[in-house]
mmCIF file of C-alpha atoms in Angstrom:
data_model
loop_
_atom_site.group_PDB
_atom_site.id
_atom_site.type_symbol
_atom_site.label_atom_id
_atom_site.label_comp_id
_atom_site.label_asym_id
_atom_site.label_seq_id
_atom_site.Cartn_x
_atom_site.Cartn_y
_atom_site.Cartn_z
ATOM 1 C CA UNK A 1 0.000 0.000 0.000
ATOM 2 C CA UNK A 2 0.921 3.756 -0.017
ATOM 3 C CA UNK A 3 0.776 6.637 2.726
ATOM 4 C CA UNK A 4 -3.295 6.903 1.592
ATOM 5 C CA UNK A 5 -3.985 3.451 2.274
ATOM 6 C CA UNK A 6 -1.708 3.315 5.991
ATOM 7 C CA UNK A 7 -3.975 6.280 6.742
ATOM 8 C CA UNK A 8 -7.394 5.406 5.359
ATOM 9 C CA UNK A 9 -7.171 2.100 7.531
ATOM 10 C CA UNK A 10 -6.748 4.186 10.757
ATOM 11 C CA UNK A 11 -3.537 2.592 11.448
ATOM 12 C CA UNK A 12 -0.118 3.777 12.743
ATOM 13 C CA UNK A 13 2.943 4.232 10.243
ATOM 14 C CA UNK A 14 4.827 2.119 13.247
ATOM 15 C CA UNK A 15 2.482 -0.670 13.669
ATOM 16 C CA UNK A 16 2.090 -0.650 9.980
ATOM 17 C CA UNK A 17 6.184 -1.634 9.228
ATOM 18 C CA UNK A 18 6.446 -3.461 12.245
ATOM 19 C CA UNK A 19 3.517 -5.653 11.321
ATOM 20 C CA UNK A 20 5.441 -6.447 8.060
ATOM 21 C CA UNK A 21 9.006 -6.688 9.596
ATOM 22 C CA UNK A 22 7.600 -9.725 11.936
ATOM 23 C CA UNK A 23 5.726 -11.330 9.332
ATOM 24 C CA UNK A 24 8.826 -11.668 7.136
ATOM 25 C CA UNK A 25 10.147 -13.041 10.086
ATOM 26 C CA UNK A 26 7.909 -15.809 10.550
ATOM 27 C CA UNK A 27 7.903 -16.763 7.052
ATOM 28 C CA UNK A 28 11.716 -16.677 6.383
ATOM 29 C CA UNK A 29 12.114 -18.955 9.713
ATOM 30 C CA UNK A 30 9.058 -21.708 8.653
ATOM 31 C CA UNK A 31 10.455 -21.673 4.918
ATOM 32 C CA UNK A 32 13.896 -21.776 5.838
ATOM 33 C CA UNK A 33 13.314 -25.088 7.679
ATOM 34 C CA UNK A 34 11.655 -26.387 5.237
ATOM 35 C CA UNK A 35 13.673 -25.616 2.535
ATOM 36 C CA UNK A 36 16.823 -26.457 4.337
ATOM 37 C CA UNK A 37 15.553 -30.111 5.240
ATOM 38 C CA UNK A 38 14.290 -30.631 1.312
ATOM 39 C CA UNK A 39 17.450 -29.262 0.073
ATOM 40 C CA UNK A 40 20.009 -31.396 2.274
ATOM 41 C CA UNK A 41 17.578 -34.105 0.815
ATOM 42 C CA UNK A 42 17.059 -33.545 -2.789
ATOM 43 C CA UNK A 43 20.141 -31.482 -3.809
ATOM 44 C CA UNK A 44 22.324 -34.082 -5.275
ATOM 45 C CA UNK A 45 19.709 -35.729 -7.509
ATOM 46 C CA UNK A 46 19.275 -33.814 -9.903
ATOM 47 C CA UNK A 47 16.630 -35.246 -11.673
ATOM 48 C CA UNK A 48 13.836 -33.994 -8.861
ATOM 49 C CA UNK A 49 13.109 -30.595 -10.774
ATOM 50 C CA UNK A 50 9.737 -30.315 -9.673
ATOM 51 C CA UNK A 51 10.974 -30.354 -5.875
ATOM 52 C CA UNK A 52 13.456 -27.739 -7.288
ATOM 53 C CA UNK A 53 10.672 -25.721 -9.019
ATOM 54 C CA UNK A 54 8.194 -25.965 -5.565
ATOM 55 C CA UNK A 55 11.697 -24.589 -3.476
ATOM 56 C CA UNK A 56 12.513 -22.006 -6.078
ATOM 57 C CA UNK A 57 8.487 -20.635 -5.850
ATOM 58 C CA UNK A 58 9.152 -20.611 -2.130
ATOM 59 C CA UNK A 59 11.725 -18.553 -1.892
ATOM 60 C CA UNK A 60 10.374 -16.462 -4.616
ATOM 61 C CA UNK A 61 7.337 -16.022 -1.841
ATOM 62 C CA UNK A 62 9.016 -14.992 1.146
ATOM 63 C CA UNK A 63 11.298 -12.517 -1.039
ATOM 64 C CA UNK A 64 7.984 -10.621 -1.999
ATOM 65 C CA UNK A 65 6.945 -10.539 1.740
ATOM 66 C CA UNK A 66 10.925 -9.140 2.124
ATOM 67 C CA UNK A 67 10.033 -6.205 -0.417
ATOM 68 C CA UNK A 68 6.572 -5.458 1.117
ATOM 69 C CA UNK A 69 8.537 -4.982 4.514
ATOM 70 C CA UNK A 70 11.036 -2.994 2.699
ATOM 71 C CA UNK A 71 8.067 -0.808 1.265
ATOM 72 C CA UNK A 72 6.579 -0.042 4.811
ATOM 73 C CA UNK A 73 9.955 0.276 5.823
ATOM 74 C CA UNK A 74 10.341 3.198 3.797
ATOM 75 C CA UNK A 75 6.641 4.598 4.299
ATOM 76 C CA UNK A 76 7.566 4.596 7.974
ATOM 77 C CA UNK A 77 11.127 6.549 7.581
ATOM 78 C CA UNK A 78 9.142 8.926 5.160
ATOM 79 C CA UNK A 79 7.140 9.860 8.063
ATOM 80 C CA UNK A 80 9.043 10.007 11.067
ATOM 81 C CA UNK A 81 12.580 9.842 9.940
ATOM 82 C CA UNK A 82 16.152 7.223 10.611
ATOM 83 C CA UNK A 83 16.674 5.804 13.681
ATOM 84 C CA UNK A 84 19.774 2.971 13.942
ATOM 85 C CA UNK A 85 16.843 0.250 14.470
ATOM 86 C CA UNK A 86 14.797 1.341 11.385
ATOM 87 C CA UNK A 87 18.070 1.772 9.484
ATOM 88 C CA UNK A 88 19.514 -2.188 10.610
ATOM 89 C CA UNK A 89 16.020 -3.169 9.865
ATOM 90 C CA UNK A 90 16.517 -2.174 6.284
ATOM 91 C CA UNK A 91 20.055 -3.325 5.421
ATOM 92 C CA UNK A 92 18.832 -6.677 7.171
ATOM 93 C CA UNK A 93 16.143 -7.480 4.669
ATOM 94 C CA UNK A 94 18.478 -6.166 2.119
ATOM 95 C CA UNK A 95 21.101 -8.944 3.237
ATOM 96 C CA UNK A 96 18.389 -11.822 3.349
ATOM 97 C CA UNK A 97 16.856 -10.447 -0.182
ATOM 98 C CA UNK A 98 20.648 -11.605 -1.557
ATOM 99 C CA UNK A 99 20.915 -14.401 0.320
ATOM 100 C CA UNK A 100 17.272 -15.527 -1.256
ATOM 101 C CA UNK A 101 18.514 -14.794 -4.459
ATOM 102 C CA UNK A 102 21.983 -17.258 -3.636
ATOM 103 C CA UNK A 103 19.486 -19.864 -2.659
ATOM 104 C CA UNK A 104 17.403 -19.570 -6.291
ATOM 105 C CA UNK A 105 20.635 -19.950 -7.878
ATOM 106 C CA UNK A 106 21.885 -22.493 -6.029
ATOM 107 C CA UNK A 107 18.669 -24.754 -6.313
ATOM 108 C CA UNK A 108 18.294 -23.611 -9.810
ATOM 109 C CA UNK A 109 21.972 -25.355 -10.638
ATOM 110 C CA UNK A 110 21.763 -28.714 -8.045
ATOM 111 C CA UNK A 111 24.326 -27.295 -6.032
ATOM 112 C CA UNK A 112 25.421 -28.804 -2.876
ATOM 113 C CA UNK A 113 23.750 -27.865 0.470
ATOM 114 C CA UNK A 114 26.797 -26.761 2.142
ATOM 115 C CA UNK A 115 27.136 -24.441 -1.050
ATOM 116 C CA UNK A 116 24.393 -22.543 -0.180
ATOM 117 C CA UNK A 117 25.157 -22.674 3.813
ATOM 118 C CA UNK A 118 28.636 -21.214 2.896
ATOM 119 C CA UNK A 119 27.565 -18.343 0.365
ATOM 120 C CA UNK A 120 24.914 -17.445 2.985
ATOM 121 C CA UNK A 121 27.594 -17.267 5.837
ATOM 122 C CA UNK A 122 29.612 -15.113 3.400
ATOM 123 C CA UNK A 123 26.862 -13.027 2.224
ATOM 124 C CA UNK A 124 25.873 -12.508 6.737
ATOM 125 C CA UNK A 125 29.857 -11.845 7.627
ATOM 126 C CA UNK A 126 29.966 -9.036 4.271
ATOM 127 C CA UNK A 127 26.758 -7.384 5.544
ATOM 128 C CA UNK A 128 28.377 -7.368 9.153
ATOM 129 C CA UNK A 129 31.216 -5.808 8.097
ATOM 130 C CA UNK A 130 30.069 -3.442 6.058
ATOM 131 C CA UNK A 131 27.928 -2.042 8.521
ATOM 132 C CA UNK A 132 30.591 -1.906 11.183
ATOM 133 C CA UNK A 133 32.523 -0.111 8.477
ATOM 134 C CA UNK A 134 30.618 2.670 7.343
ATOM 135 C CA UNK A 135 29.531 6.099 9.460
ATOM 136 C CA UNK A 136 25.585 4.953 10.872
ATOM 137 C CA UNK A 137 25.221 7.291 13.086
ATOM 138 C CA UNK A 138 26.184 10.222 10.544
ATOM 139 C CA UNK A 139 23.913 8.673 7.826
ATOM 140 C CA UNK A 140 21.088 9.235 10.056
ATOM 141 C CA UNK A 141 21.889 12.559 10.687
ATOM 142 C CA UNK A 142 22.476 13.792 7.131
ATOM 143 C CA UNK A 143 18.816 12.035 5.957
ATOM 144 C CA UNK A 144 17.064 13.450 8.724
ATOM 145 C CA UNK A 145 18.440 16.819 8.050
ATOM 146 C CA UNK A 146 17.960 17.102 4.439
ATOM 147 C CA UNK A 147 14.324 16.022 4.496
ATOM 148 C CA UNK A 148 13.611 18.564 7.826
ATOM 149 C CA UNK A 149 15.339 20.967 5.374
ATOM 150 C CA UNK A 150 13.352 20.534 1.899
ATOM 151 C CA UNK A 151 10.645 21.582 3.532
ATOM 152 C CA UNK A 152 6.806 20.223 4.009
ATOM 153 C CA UNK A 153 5.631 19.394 6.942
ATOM 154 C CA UNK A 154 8.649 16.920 7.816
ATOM 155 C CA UNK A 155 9.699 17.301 11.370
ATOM 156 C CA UNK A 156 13.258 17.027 13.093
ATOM 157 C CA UNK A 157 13.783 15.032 16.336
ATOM 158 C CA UNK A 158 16.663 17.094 17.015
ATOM 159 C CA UNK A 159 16.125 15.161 20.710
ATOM 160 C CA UNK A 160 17.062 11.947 18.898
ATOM 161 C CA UNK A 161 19.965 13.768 16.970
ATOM 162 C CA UNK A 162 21.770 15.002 20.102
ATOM 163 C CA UNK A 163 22.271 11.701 21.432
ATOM 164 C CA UNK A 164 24.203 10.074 18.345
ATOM 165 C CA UNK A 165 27.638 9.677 18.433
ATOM 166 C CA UNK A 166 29.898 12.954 17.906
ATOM 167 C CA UNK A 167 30.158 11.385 14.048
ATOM 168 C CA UNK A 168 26.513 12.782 13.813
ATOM 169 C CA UNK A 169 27.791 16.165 14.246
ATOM 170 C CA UNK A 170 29.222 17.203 10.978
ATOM 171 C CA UNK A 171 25.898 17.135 9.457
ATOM 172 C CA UNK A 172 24.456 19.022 12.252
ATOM 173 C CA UNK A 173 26.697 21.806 12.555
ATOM 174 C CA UNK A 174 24.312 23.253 9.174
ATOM 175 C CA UNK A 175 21.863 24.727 11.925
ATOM 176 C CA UNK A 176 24.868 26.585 13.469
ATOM 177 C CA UNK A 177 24.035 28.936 10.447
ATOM 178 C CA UNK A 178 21.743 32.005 11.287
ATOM 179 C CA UNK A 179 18.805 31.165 8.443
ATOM 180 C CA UNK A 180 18.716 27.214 9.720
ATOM 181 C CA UNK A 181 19.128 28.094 13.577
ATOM 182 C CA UNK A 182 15.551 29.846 12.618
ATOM 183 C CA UNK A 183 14.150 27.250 11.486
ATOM 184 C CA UNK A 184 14.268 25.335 15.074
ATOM 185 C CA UNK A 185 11.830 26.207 18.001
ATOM 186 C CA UNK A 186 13.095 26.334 21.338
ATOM 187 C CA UNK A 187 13.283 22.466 22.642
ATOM 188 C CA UNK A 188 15.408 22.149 19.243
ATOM 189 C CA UNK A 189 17.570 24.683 20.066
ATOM 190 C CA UNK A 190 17.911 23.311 23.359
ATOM 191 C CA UNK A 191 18.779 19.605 22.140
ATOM 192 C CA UNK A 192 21.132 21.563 19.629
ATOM 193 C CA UNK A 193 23.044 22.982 22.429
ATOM 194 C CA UNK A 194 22.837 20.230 24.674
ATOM 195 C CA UNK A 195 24.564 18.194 21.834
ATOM 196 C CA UNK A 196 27.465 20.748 21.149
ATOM 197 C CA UNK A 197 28.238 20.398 24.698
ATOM 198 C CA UNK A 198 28.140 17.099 25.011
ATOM 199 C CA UNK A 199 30.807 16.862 22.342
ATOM 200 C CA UNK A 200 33.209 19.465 23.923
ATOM 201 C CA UNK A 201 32.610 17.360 27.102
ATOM 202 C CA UNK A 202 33.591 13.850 25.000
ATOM 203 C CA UNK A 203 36.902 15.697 23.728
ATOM 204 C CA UNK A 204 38.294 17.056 26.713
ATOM 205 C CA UNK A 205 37.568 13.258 28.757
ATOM 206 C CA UNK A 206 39.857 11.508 25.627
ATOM 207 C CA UNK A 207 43.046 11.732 27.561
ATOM 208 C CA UNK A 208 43.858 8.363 25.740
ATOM 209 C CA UNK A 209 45.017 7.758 22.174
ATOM 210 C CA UNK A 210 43.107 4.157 22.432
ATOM 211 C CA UNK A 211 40.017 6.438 22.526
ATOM 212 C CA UNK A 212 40.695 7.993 18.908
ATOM 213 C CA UNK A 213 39.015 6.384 15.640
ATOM 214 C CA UNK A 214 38.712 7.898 12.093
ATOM 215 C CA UNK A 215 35.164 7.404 10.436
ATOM 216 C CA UNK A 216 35.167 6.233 6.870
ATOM 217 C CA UNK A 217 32.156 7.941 5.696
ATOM 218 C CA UNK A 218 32.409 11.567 5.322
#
């Protein structure tokens, strides 16, 4: 559905994406099982295509419920903005979506189980990385911003913003500026403050080189 249909059903934008995170869940657990106990069985004769064809149609199934998710995923940011747990949420259905795709192939060519296991592994320990590689916390802050500042009726939990890491900051330091400091009411201005000294606070306490990182993302 769109942001019409979350509304005309009287439901929330949270409940709505939460609603389709968990049901992804459920289904990528009860077909994994299944899949994984047909495969381990089936996989090395090669003339069962039709229990292929019935695995592949699974998996095609549960990746459709994985882009519905994504979809009120998205409707949900659009709303109300990144968080770290909205963001993870994402990039986690983004990681199973490729590891669905590994399992089509894999089926789809009579592959060996462990095959699959170890591209899936792969595919889990390059999302993990990835994420531990790149700047969250200043992602966040940069989407946030730019959609507070293009205008509508988009709001900015500066609240939420002010308790990031100091990486956040670069992409905060825009409202420093006398035309965007007027665009933030008072509580705003207050978290804006709050997170400014909070950062002078974090700089003078690292007394330790250990304590020192560079970010990747700029």
């Amino acid at each position: 559905g769109s942001s019409d249909y979350v509304l005309s059903q009287g439901i929330t934008y949270a409940s709505y994406a939460r609603k389709g995170f968990f049901e992804l869940m459920v289904a990528m657990g009860l077909s994994g099982l299944l899949v994984g106990a047909v495969y381990r069985s089936f996989a090395a004769t090669a003339e069962n295509w039709k229990i292929a064809l019935l695995q592949i149609l699974l998996i095609a199934q549960v990746a459709v419920i994985g882009i519905s998710a994504l979809k009120r995923l998205d409707l949900y940011q659009e709303a109300y903005g990144f968080t770290t747990l909205r963001l993870y949420s994402e990039w986690f259905i983004y990681v199973m979506l490729a590891v669905f795709l590994c399992g089509i192939w894999c089926i789809a060519r009579h592959l060996a189980f462990r095959r699959l296991y170890h591209a899936a592994l792969m595919i889990g320990t390059l999302g993990f990385v990835t994420v531990a590689l790149i700047n969250v916390d200043l992602i966040i802050a940069k989407r946030n911003v730019a959609r507070f500042l293009a205008g509508d009726t988009k709001q900015l939990d500066m609240d939420y913003l002010s308790w990031l890491s100091v990486d956040a900051f670069p992409a905060v330091v825009i409202f420093l500026k006398e035309e965007n400091l007027n665009r933030l009411d008072v509580p705003q201005r207050s978290a804006l403050e709050g997170m400014k000294a909070r950062i002078e606070a974090n700089k003078k306490e690292r007394d330790h080189w250990q304590e020192w990182h560079a970010s990747l993302t700029k």
